[in-house]
Each structure stands twice: as structure tokens, then as C-alpha cells.
Coordinates of C-alpha atoms in Angstrom, one line a residue:
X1 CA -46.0 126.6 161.3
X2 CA -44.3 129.1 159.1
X3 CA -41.7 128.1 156.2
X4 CA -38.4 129.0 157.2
X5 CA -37.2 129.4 153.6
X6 CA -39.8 131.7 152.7
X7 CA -39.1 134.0 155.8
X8 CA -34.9 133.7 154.9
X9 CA -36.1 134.9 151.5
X10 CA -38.2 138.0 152.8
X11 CA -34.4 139.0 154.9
X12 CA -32.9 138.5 151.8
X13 CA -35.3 140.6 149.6
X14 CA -35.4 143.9 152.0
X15 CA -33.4 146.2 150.7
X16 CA -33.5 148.9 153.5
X17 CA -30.8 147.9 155.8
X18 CA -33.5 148.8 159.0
X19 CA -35.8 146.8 157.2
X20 CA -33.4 143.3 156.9
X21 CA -32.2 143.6 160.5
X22 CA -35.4 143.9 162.1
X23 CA -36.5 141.1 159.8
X24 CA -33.5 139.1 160.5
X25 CA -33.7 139.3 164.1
X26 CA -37.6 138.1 164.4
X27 CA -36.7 135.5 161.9
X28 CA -33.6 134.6 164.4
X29 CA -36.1 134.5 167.1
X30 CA -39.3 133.0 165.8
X31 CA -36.7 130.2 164.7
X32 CA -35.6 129.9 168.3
X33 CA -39.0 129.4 169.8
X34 CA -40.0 127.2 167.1
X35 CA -42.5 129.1 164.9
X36 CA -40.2 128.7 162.1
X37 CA -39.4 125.3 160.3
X38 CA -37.5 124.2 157.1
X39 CA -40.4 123.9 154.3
X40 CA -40.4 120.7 151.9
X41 CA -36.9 119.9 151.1
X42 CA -38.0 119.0 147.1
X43 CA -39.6 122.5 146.5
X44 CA -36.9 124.7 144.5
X45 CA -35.4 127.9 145.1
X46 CA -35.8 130.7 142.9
X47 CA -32.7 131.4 140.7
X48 CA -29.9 133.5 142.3
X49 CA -30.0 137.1 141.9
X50 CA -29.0 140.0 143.6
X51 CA -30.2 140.3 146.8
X52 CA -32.0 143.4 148.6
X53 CA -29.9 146.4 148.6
X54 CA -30.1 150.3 149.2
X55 CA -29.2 152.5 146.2
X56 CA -26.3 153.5 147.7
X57 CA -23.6 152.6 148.0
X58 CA -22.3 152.3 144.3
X59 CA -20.7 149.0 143.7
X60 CA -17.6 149.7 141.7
X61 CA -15.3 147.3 140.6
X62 CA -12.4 146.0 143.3
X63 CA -9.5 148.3 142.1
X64 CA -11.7 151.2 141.6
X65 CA -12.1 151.6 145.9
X66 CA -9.5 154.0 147.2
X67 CA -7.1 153.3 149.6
X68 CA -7.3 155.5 152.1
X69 CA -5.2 156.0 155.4
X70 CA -6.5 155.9 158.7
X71 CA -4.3 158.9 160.1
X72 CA -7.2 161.1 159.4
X73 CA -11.1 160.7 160.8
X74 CA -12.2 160.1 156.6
X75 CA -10.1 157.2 156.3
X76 CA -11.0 155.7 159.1
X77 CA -14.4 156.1 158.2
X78 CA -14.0 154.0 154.8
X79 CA -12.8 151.9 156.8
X80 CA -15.4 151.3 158.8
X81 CA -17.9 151.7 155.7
X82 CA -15.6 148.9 154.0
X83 CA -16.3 146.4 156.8
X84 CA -19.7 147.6 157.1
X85 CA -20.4 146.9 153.7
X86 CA -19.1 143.0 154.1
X87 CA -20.9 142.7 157.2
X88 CA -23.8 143.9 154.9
X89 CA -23.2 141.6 152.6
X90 CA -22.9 138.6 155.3
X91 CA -26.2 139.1 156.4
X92 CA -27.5 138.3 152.4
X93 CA -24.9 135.1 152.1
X94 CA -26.0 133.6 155.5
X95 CA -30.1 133.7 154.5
X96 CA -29.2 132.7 150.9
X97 CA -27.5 130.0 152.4
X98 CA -30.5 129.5 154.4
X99 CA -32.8 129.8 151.2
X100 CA -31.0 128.5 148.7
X101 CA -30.1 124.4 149.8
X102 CA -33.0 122.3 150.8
X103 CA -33.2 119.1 152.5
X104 CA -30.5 119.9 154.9
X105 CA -30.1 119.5 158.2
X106 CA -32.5 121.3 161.3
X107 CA -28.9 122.6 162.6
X108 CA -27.3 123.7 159.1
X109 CA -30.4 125.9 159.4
X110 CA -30.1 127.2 162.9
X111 CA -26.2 128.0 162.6
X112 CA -27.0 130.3 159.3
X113 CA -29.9 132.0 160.9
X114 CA -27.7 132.7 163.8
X115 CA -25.1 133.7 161.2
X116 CA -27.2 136.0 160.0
X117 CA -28.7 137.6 163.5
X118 CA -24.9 137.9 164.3
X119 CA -24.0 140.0 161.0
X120 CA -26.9 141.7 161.5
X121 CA -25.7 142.9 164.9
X122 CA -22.3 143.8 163.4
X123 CA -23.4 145.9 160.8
X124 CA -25.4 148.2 163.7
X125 CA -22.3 148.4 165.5
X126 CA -20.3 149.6 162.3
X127 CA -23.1 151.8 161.4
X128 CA -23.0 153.7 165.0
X129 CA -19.7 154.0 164.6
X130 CA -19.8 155.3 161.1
X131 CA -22.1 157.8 162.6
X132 CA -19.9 158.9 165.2
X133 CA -17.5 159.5 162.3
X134 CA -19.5 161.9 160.5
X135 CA -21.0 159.7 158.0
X136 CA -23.6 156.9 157.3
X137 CA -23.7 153.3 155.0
X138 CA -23.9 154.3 151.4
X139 CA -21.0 157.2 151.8
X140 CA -18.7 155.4 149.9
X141 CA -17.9 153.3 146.4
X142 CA -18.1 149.6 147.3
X143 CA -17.4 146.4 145.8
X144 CA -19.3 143.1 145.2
X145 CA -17.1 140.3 145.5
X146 CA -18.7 138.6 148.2
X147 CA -22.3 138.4 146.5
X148 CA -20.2 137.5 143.1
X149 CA -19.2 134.5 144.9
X150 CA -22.6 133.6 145.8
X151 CA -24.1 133.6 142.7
X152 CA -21.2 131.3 141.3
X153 CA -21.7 128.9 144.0
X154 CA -25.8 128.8 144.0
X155 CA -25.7 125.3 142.2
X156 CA -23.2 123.5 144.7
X157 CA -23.9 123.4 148.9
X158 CA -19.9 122.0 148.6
X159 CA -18.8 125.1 146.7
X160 CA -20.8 127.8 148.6
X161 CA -19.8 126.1 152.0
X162 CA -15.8 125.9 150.9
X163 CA -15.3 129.4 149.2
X164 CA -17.8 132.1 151.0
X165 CA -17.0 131.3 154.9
X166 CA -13.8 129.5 154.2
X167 CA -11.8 131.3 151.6
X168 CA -13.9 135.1 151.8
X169 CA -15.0 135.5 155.1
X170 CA -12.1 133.9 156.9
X171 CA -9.9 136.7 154.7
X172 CA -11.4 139.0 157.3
X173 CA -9.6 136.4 160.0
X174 CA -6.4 137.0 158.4
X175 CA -7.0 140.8 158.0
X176 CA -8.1 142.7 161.2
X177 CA -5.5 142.0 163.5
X178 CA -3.6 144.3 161.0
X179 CA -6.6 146.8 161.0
X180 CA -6.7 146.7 164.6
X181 CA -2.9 147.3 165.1
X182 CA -3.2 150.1 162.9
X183 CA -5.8 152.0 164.6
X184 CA -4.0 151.7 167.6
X185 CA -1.7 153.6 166.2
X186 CA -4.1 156.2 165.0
X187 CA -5.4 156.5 168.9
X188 CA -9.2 154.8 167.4
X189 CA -9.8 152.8 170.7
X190 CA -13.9 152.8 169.7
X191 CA -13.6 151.0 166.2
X192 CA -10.9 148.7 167.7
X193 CA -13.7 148.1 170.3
X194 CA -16.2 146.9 167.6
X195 CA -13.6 145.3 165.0
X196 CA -12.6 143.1 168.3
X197 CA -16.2 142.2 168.8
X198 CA -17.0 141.2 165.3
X199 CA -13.3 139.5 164.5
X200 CA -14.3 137.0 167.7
X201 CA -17.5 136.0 166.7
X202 CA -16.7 135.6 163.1
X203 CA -13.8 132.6 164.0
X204 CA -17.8 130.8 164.8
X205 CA -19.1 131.6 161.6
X206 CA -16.0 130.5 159.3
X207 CA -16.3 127.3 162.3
X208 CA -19.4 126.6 160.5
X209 CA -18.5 127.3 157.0
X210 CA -15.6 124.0 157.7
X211 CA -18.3 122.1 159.8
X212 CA -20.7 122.2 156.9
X213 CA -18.5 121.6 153.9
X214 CA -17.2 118.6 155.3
X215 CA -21.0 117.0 155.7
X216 CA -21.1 117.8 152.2
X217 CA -18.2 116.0 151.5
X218 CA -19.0 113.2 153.8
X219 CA -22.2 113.1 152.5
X220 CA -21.3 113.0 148.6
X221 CA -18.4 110.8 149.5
X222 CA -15.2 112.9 148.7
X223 CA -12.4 114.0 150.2
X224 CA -12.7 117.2 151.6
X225 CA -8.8 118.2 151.1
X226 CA -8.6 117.9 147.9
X227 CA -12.1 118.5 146.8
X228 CA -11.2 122.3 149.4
X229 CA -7.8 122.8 147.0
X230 CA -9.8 121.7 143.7
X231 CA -12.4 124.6 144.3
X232 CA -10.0 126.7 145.1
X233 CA -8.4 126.3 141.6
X234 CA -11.6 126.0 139.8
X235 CA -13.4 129.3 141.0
X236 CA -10.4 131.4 142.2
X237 CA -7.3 130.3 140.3
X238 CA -4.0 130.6 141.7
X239 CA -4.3 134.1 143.6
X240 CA -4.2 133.9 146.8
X241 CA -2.9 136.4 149.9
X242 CA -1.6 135.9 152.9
X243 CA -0.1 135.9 155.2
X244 CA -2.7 133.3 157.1
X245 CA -4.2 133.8 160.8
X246 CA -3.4 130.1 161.8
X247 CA -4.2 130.5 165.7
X248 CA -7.7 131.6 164.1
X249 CA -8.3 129.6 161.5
X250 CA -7.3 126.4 163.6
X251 CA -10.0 127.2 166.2
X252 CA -12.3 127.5 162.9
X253 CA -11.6 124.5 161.8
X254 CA -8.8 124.6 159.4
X255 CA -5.9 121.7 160.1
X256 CA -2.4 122.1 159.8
X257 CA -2.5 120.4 156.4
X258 CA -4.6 123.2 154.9
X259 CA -2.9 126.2 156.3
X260 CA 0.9 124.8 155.3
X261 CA -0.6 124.3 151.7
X262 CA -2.2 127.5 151.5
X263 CA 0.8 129.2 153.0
X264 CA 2.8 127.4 150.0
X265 CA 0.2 128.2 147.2
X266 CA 0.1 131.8 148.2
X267 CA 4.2 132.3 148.4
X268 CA 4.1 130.3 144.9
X269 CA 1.9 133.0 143.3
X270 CA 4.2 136.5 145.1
X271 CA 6.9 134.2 143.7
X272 CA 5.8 132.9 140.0

């Protein structure tokens, strides 16, 4: 029987986006049948780096991405390549995830490798669409935020869990209804045909990020409220945005508790 590990690490490694979704999908599927099982949960994962990329596109710093508006077929096109890139990037955190923490459970496993097929899928939809907008993956400057967040989180299962699906990728729960309203406006029913896709299945994936994190917590005996609003300080400081998809984040796991503190902690800081 094949290592699981070693087949999350060949995903990771591909750096031709083809290349990583035809790997992720077999891996996805050789893990369904069974071909595929976690290796021994001593054996140690290589140290963090960055993971298989094309050359383009050039990852700029943050504030060095244009904003661009989506009255015209461009904008909506970085857009698209925007979410395509953290889609992208999804498909590296889920295997690293995968990779990275041994010795857990057979389903922490299964619901990253379906993480991962699911990204996978996402990022073909944005790339069809980018292509029906004149342009391709690699068109445009791009940032590296979610990765950064990986590799500050590679010693801790607890940190990765809380801060990439919980804090990151459940930004994108708070964000694309916006996105979504806006295009309507713009007349874009195709891209608010794929955005509606991916913003439905990702609810699942931050579902998992909460579902794991508290096992860690349960499992190292802490509380996983404060321990959440601890790593929040500790890795992010006091900046946070929201306004906060509640409806969303509730069905992925978030209690009330959470989202009124959050809501508080992110008026405090437009309000020092």
C-alpha cells in the first residue's frame, strides 16, 4: 500500500498547475479506494518551504496588487485571477496539511484530501473562466499571504487548523457575497455562476478547519476559545476586517460567542 504523505507531497511539489490537479485528483481517488494510507506517524516531515508553483504569476507584496473595477472585462478578469490564485494556493495548504501533521486521524486525512480535490476543481472553473475573459493564470501580480501563513503555522496542527481555514479562508465567506453582488451589477452572470459554486463548498472546508482545531484542543487539553482569540493575537495582532458572514460561518462551525467577539475586536481596531 502506498504512503499517503509521500503522494500529498508529490501534489505539493508540482509546480505546473495541470500537473498538481491531475495529481491531486488520482491522489483524491486512490485515497477513496484505499490504495493510499497514512505512513508511520513518527517519520518527520521535511521543513516548510515553498510549495510547487509556475513562474508566473509574480508574487508582489499585498498593497502592491491593483484594485481594479469590474465595470470593464480586465477587471473582472483580476478578479477572477485573484480568486484563482487563492484557490491555487488552497490546493498547496490542504496537502501541506495532509503532509505536514502525522499521527492523526484516518478522517483528518480524508477531509484535506477532499479539500484539496475540491480546490483543485475550483481553480479549473476560474481558469475556464479566465479564459473566456481573454486571459490565463499567471496574467497578473499576486500576493502570498496564504502560503505565509503556512509556513508560520508548520510547527503547530492548533495554529495551522485556527488561522488558515478559520481566519484566511473563511475571509473568502465574508467576502464574495460582496463580489457576487457586484458582478451582478456588471451583467457577469458566468463568474457569479462559479464564485456561487466555490463560496458553497468552501462553508465545508472552513467546517473542517473548526472541526479539527477543536480535536487539537481537546486533544492537548485547552480551551478552544481562548486558545482561537490567543492565536489570533499572537500571529495576526489586532487587524482584523469585517464585516462577518454569520449565517456562513455558523454553518461552518463558528458559535455566537466567536462571531460577537470578532465583530467587537474588528470595530475596536476601525475605531482605535
Amino acid at each position: 500500500m502506498n504512503d499517503l504523505h509521500q503522494a500529498a507531497k508529490r501534489c505539493l511539489d508540482a509546480s505546473d498547475p495541470a500537473e498538481k490537479l491531475r495529481l491531486t485528483h488520482e491522489t483524491w481517488q486512490a485515497l477513496q479506494i484505499g490504495d493510499l494510507r497514512p505512513g508511520d506517524p513518527a517519520s518527520a516531515a521535511a521543513p516548510i518551504g515553498a510549495p510547487g508553483r509556475p513562474a508566473k504569476p509574480q508574487l508582489v507584496s499585498a498593497r502592491q496588487v491593483p484594485q481594479r473595477g469590474l465595470g470593464s472585462a480586465e477587471g473582472r478578469a483580476a478578479l477572477v485571477h485573484a480568486v484563482a490564485h487563492i484557490e491555487f494556493n488552497a490546493i498547496n495548504l490542504a496537502w501541506d496539511a495532509v503532509y505536514r501533521f502525522r499521527g492523526m486521524p484516518d478522517a483528518y486525512y480524508r477531509d484535506w484530501a477532499s479539500c484539496a480535490h475540491d480546490e483543485a476543481r475550483h481553480f479549473a472553473l476560474l481558469s475556464t473562466r479566465l479564459a473566456e475573459l481573454g486571459h490565463a493564470y499567471g496574467d497578473f501580480d499576486a500576493h502570498n499571504g496564504l502560503w505565509e501563513m503556512a509556513e508560520k503555522t508548520a510547527h503547530s496542527d492548533t495554529a495551522r487548523m485556527a488561522l488558515v481555514p478559520r481566519v484566511l479562508e473563511a475571509r473568502g465567506l465574508d467576502v464574495t457575497p460582496g463580489m457576487i453582488e457586484r458582478l451582478r451589477h456588471a451583467g457577469d452572470e458566468r463568474t457569479i455562476a462559479v464564485l456561487e459554486v466555490i463560496l458553497r463548498e468552501e462553508v465545508a472546508h472552513v467546517a473542517a478547519g473548526t472541526r479539527w482545531y477543536r480535536w487539537c484542543c481537546e486533544r492537548d487539553g485547552i480551551d478552544p476559545f481562548d486558545t482561537f482569540f490567543d492565536l489570533l493575537r499572537d500571529y495576526l495582532g489586532v487587524s482584523l476586517r469585517g464585516p462577518f458572514n454569520r449565517p456562513a460561518r455558523l454553518e461552518a462551525g463558528f458559535v455566537e460567542a466567536e462571531l460577537d467577539r470578532l465583530t467587537t475586536l474588528a470595530t475596536a481596531d476601525r475605531n482605535p
